[in-house]
C-alpha atoms as an extended CHARMM CRD file, in Angstrom:
* protein
*
       157  EXT
         1         1  MET       CA           -131.8160000000      -33.2870000000      -43.4300000000  PROA      1               0.0000000000
         2         2  ALA       CA           -133.3160000000      -32.3650000000      -46.7840000000  PROA      2               0.0000000000
         3         3  ASP       CA           -134.1930000000      -35.0080000000      -49.3670000000  PROA      3               0.0000000000
         4         4  GLN       CA           -131.8750000000      -35.3440000000      -52.3320000000  PROA      4               0.0000000000
         5         5  ILE       CA           -133.3990000000      -34.1560000000      -55.6170000000  PROA      5               0.0000000000
         6         6  PHE       CA           -132.8280000000      -36.3480000000      -58.6870000000  PROA      6               0.0000000000
         7         7  GLU       CA           -132.9080000000      -34.4470000000      -61.9820000000  PROA      7               0.0000000000
         8         8  MET       CA           -134.0250000000      -36.6880000000      -64.7960000000  PROA      8               0.0000000000
         9         9  THR       CA           -135.8520000000      -36.6800000000      -68.0820000000  PROA      9               0.0000000000
        10        10  GLN       CA           -139.3840000000      -37.9910000000      -68.3990000000  PROA      10              0.0000000000
        11        11  LYS       CA           -137.9790000000      -41.1510000000      -70.0290000000  PROA      11              0.0000000000
        12        12  ASN       CA           -135.6420000000      -41.7560000000      -67.0610000000  PROA      12              0.0000000000
        13        13  TYR       CA           -138.5820000000      -41.2520000000      -64.6810000000  PROA      13              0.0000000000
        14        14  ASP       CA           -140.8040000000      -43.6280000000      -66.6470000000  PROA      14              0.0000000000
        15        15  ASP       CA           -138.0220000000      -46.2500000000      -66.6430000000  PROA      15              0.0000000000
        16        16  LEU       CA           -137.7530000000      -46.0390000000      -62.8330000000  PROA      16              0.0000000000
        17        17  VAL       CA           -141.5140000000      -46.4140000000      -62.4200000000  PROA      17              0.0000000000
        18        18  LYS       CA           -141.5180000000      -49.4000000000      -64.7910000000  PROA      18              0.0000000000
        19        19  GLU       CA           -138.6150000000      -51.0840000000      -62.9360000000  PROA      19              0.0000000000
        20        20  LYS       CA           -140.3170000000      -50.5560000000      -59.5650000000  PROA      20              0.0000000000
        21        21  GLU       CA           -143.5530000000      -51.9990000000      -60.9270000000  PROA      21              0.0000000000
        22        22  TYR       CA           -141.6810000000      -55.1060000000      -62.1670000000  PROA      22              0.0000000000
        23        23  LEU       CA           -139.9550000000      -55.6180000000      -58.8070000000  PROA      23              0.0000000000
        24        24  VAL       CA           -143.2370000000      -55.2600000000      -56.8840000000  PROA      24              0.0000000000
        25        25  MET       CA           -145.6760000000      -57.0340000000      -59.1770000000  PROA      25              0.0000000000
        26        26  THR       CA           -143.4980000000      -59.7990000000      -60.6790000000  PROA      26              0.0000000000
        27        27  LYS       CA           -140.2670000000      -60.3970000000      -58.7850000000  PROA      27              0.0000000000
        28        28  ARG       CA           -141.6600000000      -60.0260000000      -55.2430000000  PROA      28              0.0000000000
        29        29  PRO       CA           -144.2830000000      -62.7980000000      -55.7250000000  PROA      29              0.0000000000
        30        30  GLN       CA           -141.6770000000      -65.0580000000      -57.3410000000  PROA      30              0.0000000000
        31        31  ILE       CA           -139.3680000000      -64.6460000000      -54.3440000000  PROA      31              0.0000000000
        32        32  ILE       CA           -142.2110000000      -65.2830000000      -51.8840000000  PROA      32              0.0000000000
        33        33  GLU       CA           -143.0060000000      -68.4690000000      -53.7710000000  PROA      33              0.0000000000
        34        34  ARG       CA           -139.3720000000      -69.6080000000      -53.5650000000  PROA      34              0.0000000000
        35        35  ILE       CA           -139.3140000000      -68.9240000000      -49.8080000000  PROA      35              0.0000000000
        36        36  ALA       CA           -142.4830000000      -70.9670000000      -49.3050000000  PROA      36              0.0000000000
        37        37  GLU       CA           -141.0520000000      -73.8250000000      -51.3660000000  PROA      37              0.0000000000
        38        38  ALA       CA           -137.7800000000      -73.7810000000      -49.3970000000  PROA      38              0.0000000000
        39        39  ARG       CA           -139.7020000000      -73.7660000000      -46.0910000000  PROA      39              0.0000000000
        40        40  SER       CA           -141.5440000000      -76.8810000000      -47.1530000000  PROA      40              0.0000000000
        41        41  HSD       CA           -138.2150000000      -78.7340000000      -47.2510000000  PROA      41              0.0000000000
        42        42  GLY       CA           -137.9930000000      -78.7310000000      -43.4770000000  PROA      42              0.0000000000
        43        43  ASP       CA           -135.1490000000      -77.6350000000      -41.1980000000  PROA      43              0.0000000000
        44        44  LEU       CA           -134.4610000000      -73.9380000000      -41.9690000000  PROA      44              0.0000000000
        45        45  SER       CA           -131.1910000000      -73.8130000000      -40.0070000000  PROA      45              0.0000000000
        46        46  GLU       CA           -129.3530000000      -75.7590000000      -42.7240000000  PROA      46              0.0000000000
        47        47  ASN       CA           -131.4390000000      -74.8110000000      -45.7280000000  PROA      47              0.0000000000
        48        48  ALA       CA           -129.2380000000      -72.9530000000      -48.2300000000  PROA      48              0.0000000000
        49        49  GLU       CA           -132.1550000000      -72.5370000000      -50.6440000000  PROA      49              0.0000000000
        50        50  TYR       CA           -134.1760000000      -70.7570000000      -47.9510000000  PROA      50              0.0000000000
        51        51  ASP       CA           -131.2260000000      -68.5100000000      -46.9830000000  PROA      51              0.0000000000
        52        52  ALA       CA           -130.6330000000      -67.5760000000      -50.6340000000  PROA      52              0.0000000000
        53        53  ALA       CA           -134.3100000000      -66.7320000000      -51.1820000000  PROA      53              0.0000000000
        54        54  ARG       CA           -134.4300000000      -64.5910000000      -48.0220000000  PROA      54              0.0000000000
        55        55  GLU       CA           -131.2790000000      -62.7140000000      -49.1240000000  PROA      55              0.0000000000
        56        56  GLU       CA           -132.8280000000      -62.1350000000      -52.5460000000  PROA      56              0.0000000000
        57        57  GLN       CA           -135.9480000000      -60.8280000000      -50.8090000000  PROA      57              0.0000000000
        58        58  ARG       CA           -133.9060000000      -58.3700000000      -48.7160000000  PROA      58              0.0000000000
        59        59  SER       CA           -132.0890000000      -57.1750000000      -51.8370000000  PROA      59              0.0000000000
        60        60  ASN       CA           -135.3190000000      -56.7860000000      -53.8150000000  PROA      60              0.0000000000
        61        61  GLU       CA           -137.0320000000      -54.8370000000      -51.0110000000  PROA      61              0.0000000000
        62        62  GLY       CA           -133.9860000000      -52.5630000000      -50.6970000000  PROA      62              0.0000000000
        63        63  LYS       CA           -134.0680000000      -51.8420000000      -54.4190000000  PROA      63              0.0000000000
        64        64  ILE       CA           -137.8140000000      -51.1010000000      -54.2510000000  PROA      64              0.0000000000
        65        65  GLU       CA           -137.2130000000      -48.6850000000      -51.3820000000  PROA      65              0.0000000000
        66        66  GLN       CA           -134.4110000000      -46.9600000000      -53.3220000000  PROA      66              0.0000000000
        67        67  LEU       CA           -136.5810000000      -46.5840000000      -56.4300000000  PROA      67              0.0000000000
        68        68  GLU       CA           -139.4980000000      -45.2170000000      -54.3890000000  PROA      68              0.0000000000
        69        69  TYR       CA           -137.1790000000      -42.5860000000      -52.8810000000  PROA      69              0.0000000000
        70        70  GLN       CA           -135.8310000000      -41.5720000000      -56.3030000000  PROA      70              0.0000000000
        71        71  ILE       CA           -139.3200000000      -41.4070000000      -57.8000000000  PROA      71              0.0000000000
        72        72  LYS       CA           -140.6470000000      -39.3640000000      -54.8680000000  PROA      72              0.0000000000
        73        73  ASN       CA           -137.7430000000      -36.8920000000      -55.1670000000  PROA      73              0.0000000000
        74        74  ALA       CA           -137.5850000000      -36.7230000000      -58.9630000000  PROA      74              0.0000000000
        75        75  LYS       CA           -137.4150000000      -33.3810000000      -60.7300000000  PROA      75              0.0000000000
        76        76  ILE       CA           -138.3780000000      -33.8150000000      -64.3690000000  PROA      76              0.0000000000
        77        77  VAL       CA           -136.2710000000      -31.6890000000      -66.7040000000  PROA      77              0.0000000000
        78        78  THR       CA           -137.0540000000      -30.9970000000      -70.3100000000  PROA      78              0.0000000000
        79        79  GLU       CA           -135.0540000000      -33.1610000000      -72.6570000000  PROA      79              0.0000000000
        80        80  ILE       CA           -132.8150000000      -30.9570000000      -74.7780000000  PROA      80              0.0000000000
        81        81  THR       CA           -131.9880000000      -31.9090000000      -78.3600000000  PROA      81              0.0000000000
        82        82  ASP       CA           -129.5520000000      -29.0420000000      -79.0120000000  PROA      82              0.0000000000
        83        83  ASN       CA           -126.1290000000      -30.5990000000      -79.7260000000  PROA      83              0.0000000000
        84        84  THR       CA           -124.1740000000      -27.3430000000      -79.5540000000  PROA      84              0.0000000000
        85        85  TYR       CA           -123.4100000000      -27.8820000000      -75.8450000000  PROA      85              0.0000000000
        86        86  VAL       CA           -123.2830000000      -30.7200000000      -73.2940000000  PROA      86              0.0000000000
        87        87  HSD       CA           -126.4850000000      -31.4160000000      -71.3590000000  PROA      87              0.0000000000
        88        88  LEU       CA           -128.3560000000      -34.3520000000      -69.8400000000  PROA      88              0.0000000000
        89        89  ASN       CA           -128.3570000000      -37.3010000000      -72.3010000000  PROA      89              0.0000000000
        90        90  SER       CA           -125.6000000000      -35.8310000000      -74.4970000000  PROA      90              0.0000000000
        91        91  LYS       CA           -123.1760000000      -38.3120000000      -76.0210000000  PROA      91              0.0000000000
        92        92  VAL       CA           -119.7560000000      -36.6550000000      -75.7030000000  PROA      92              0.0000000000
        93        93  THR       CA           -116.4370000000      -37.7150000000      -77.2160000000  PROA      93              0.0000000000
        94        94  VAL       CA           -113.4710000000      -36.3050000000      -75.3070000000  PROA      94              0.0000000000
        95        95  GLU       CA           -109.7140000000      -36.4660000000      -75.6650000000  PROA      95              0.0000000000
        96        96  ASP       CA           -107.2710000000      -36.4310000000      -72.7810000000  PROA      96              0.0000000000
        97        97  ALA       CA           -105.2200000000      -33.2570000000      -73.3310000000  PROA      97              0.0000000000
        98        98  GLU       CA           -102.0190000000      -34.8440000000      -72.0300000000  PROA      98              0.0000000000
        99        99  PHE       CA           -102.1220000000      -38.3970000000      -73.4370000000  PROA      99              0.0000000000
       100       100  GLY       CA           -104.4590000000      -38.0920000000      -76.4190000000  PROA      100             0.0000000000
       101       101  ASP       CA           -106.6930000000      -40.9960000000      -75.3180000000  PROA      101             0.0000000000
       102       102  ARG       CA           -110.3000000000      -40.6910000000      -76.5320000000  PROA      102             0.0000000000
       103       103  ASP       CA           -113.4070000000      -41.7740000000      -74.6510000000  PROA      103             0.0000000000
       104       104  THR       CA           -117.1190000000      -41.3640000000      -75.2860000000  PROA      104             0.0000000000
       105       105  TYR       CA           -119.6130000000      -40.8100000000      -72.4710000000  PROA      105             0.0000000000
       106       106  ILE       CA           -123.3410000000      -40.3840000000      -72.2380000000  PROA      106             0.0000000000
       107       107  ILE       CA           -124.2080000000      -37.8350000000      -69.5630000000  PROA      107             0.0000000000
       108       108  THR       CA           -127.1430000000      -39.1670000000      -67.5070000000  PROA      108             0.0000000000
       109       109  SER       CA           -128.9820000000      -38.5070000000      -64.2760000000  PROA      109             0.0000000000
       110       110  VAL       CA           -127.6530000000      -40.2650000000      -61.1810000000  PROA      110             0.0000000000
       111       111  THR       CA           -130.4900000000      -42.7790000000      -61.4680000000  PROA      111             0.0000000000
       112       112  ASP       CA           -129.3920000000      -43.9940000000      -64.9130000000  PROA      112             0.0000000000
       113       113  VAL       CA           -125.6340000000      -44.4510000000      -64.4160000000  PROA      113             0.0000000000
       114       114  ASP       CA           -124.0660000000      -47.4740000000      -66.1000000000  PROA      114             0.0000000000
       115       115  VAL       CA           -120.3030000000      -46.9540000000      -66.1520000000  PROA      115             0.0000000000
       116       116  MET       CA           -119.6540000000      -50.2240000000      -67.9860000000  PROA      116             0.0000000000
       117       117  ASN       CA           -121.6870000000      -48.8490000000      -70.9150000000  PROA      117             0.0000000000
       118       118  GLY       CA           -120.2340000000      -45.3270000000      -70.8190000000  PROA      118             0.0000000000
       119       119  LYS       CA           -123.1690000000      -43.7170000000      -68.9620000000  PROA      119             0.0000000000
       120       120  ILE       CA           -121.8660000000      -41.3020000000      -66.3420000000  PROA      120             0.0000000000
       121       121  SER       CA           -123.7190000000      -38.9840000000      -63.9960000000  PROA      121             0.0000000000
       122       122  SER       CA           -123.9730000000      -35.2570000000      -64.6470000000  PROA      122             0.0000000000
       123       123  GLU       CA           -122.8910000000      -34.9540000000      -61.0040000000  PROA      123             0.0000000000
       124       124  SER       CA           -119.7180000000      -37.0490000000      -61.3530000000  PROA      124             0.0000000000
       125       125  PRO       CA           -116.4220000000      -35.1280000000      -61.6440000000  PROA      125             0.0000000000
       126       126  VAL       CA           -116.1850000000      -35.7470000000      -65.4280000000  PROA      126             0.0000000000
       127       127  GLY       CA           -119.9010000000      -35.1990000000      -66.0510000000  PROA      127             0.0000000000
       128       128  ALA       CA           -120.0180000000      -31.9950000000      -64.0130000000  PROA      128             0.0000000000
       129       129  ALA       CA           -116.9210000000      -30.6420000000      -65.7670000000  PROA      129             0.0000000000
       130       130  LEU       CA           -118.4260000000      -31.2780000000      -69.2150000000  PROA      130             0.0000000000
       131       131  MET       CA           -121.9000000000      -29.8640000000      -68.5330000000  PROA      131             0.0000000000
       132       132  ARG       CA           -122.8060000000      -26.7330000000      -70.5400000000  PROA      132             0.0000000000
       133       133  HSD       CA           -119.5340000000      -26.7590000000      -72.5270000000  PROA      133             0.0000000000
       134       134  LYS       CA           -119.2120000000      -26.8180000000      -76.3340000000  PROA      134             0.0000000000
       135       135  THR       CA           -117.1960000000      -28.7060000000      -78.9240000000  PROA      135             0.0000000000
       136       136  GLY       CA           -113.5710000000      -27.5510000000      -78.8220000000  PROA      136             0.0000000000
       137       137  ASP       CA           -113.7270000000      -26.4950000000      -75.1630000000  PROA      137             0.0000000000
       138       138  VAL       CA           -111.0730000000      -27.8070000000      -72.7920000000  PROA      138             0.0000000000
       139       139  VAL       CA           -112.4260000000      -28.6070000000      -69.3360000000  PROA      139             0.0000000000
       140       140  THR       CA           -110.5910000000      -29.3000000000      -66.0990000000  PROA      140             0.0000000000
       141       141  VAL       CA           -111.6190000000      -32.4180000000      -64.1640000000  PROA      141             0.0000000000
       142       142  PRO       CA           -110.7410000000      -32.4340000000      -60.4350000000  PROA      142             0.0000000000
       143       143  CYS       CA           -109.2750000000      -35.6080000000      -58.9060000000  PROA      143             0.0000000000
       144       144  PRO       CA           -109.8750000000      -36.7840000000      -55.3060000000  PROA      144             0.0000000000
       145       145  ASP       CA           -106.2070000000      -36.2210000000      -54.4190000000  PROA      145             0.0000000000
       146       146  GLY       CA           -106.4900000000      -32.5000000000      -55.2650000000  PROA      146             0.0000000000
       147       147  SER       CA           -104.8300000000      -32.7360000000      -58.6710000000  PROA      147             0.0000000000
       148       148  SER       CA           -106.6870000000      -32.3680000000      -61.9660000000  PROA      148             0.0000000000
       149       149  TYR       CA           -106.5240000000      -33.2400000000      -65.6400000000  PROA      149             0.0000000000
       150       150  GLN       CA           -107.9160000000      -31.7280000000      -68.8020000000  PROA      150             0.0000000000
       151       151  LEU       CA           -110.2740000000      -33.0880000000      -71.4310000000  PROA      151             0.0000000000
       152       152  LYS       CA           -110.9660000000      -31.5420000000      -74.8110000000  PROA      152             0.0000000000
       153       153  ILE       CA           -114.5050000000      -31.9560000000      -76.1710000000  PROA      153             0.0000000000
       154       154  ILE       CA           -114.1800000000      -33.4500000000      -79.6490000000  PROA      154             0.0000000000
       155       155  LYS       CA           -117.8210000000      -34.1560000000      -80.5220000000  PROA      155             0.0000000000
       156       156  ILE       CA           -121.3080000000      -33.8500000000      -79.0320000000  PROA      156             0.0000000000
       157       157  ASP       CA           -124.1800000000      -36.0400000000      -80.2770000000  PROA      157             0.0000000000
């Protein structure tokens, strides 16, 4: 099976490297210290502090592994500043063609998604539909059930 390639800007790449460095150099030693402290309290079979620290360690190591994979398989793309069409890091305001609801999204790489803050992947259904389109274009977004809906691009920043 081929490795997945993660397209990202240099800034996205640098952010991943910085986050990995923090998890390895700062958080990992802190967790190890908490595990040692919890061990010193005796019986590990009923030691909630020890269990919590070990779970945090597993989570941290999993995140480090994920970041290493993304960094290893990163493809740096040139950051585009042209706002005449949608591209990676564009801020796009769209309007639902049927209901008139407006939303604003920032199109990001899969490594920088933060849906709660409006950052969606260029590979998500909405992100993929918007890519390379211009203000005024109406795009069709496929739904998992086979239906679709349309969004009109109002503004690109």
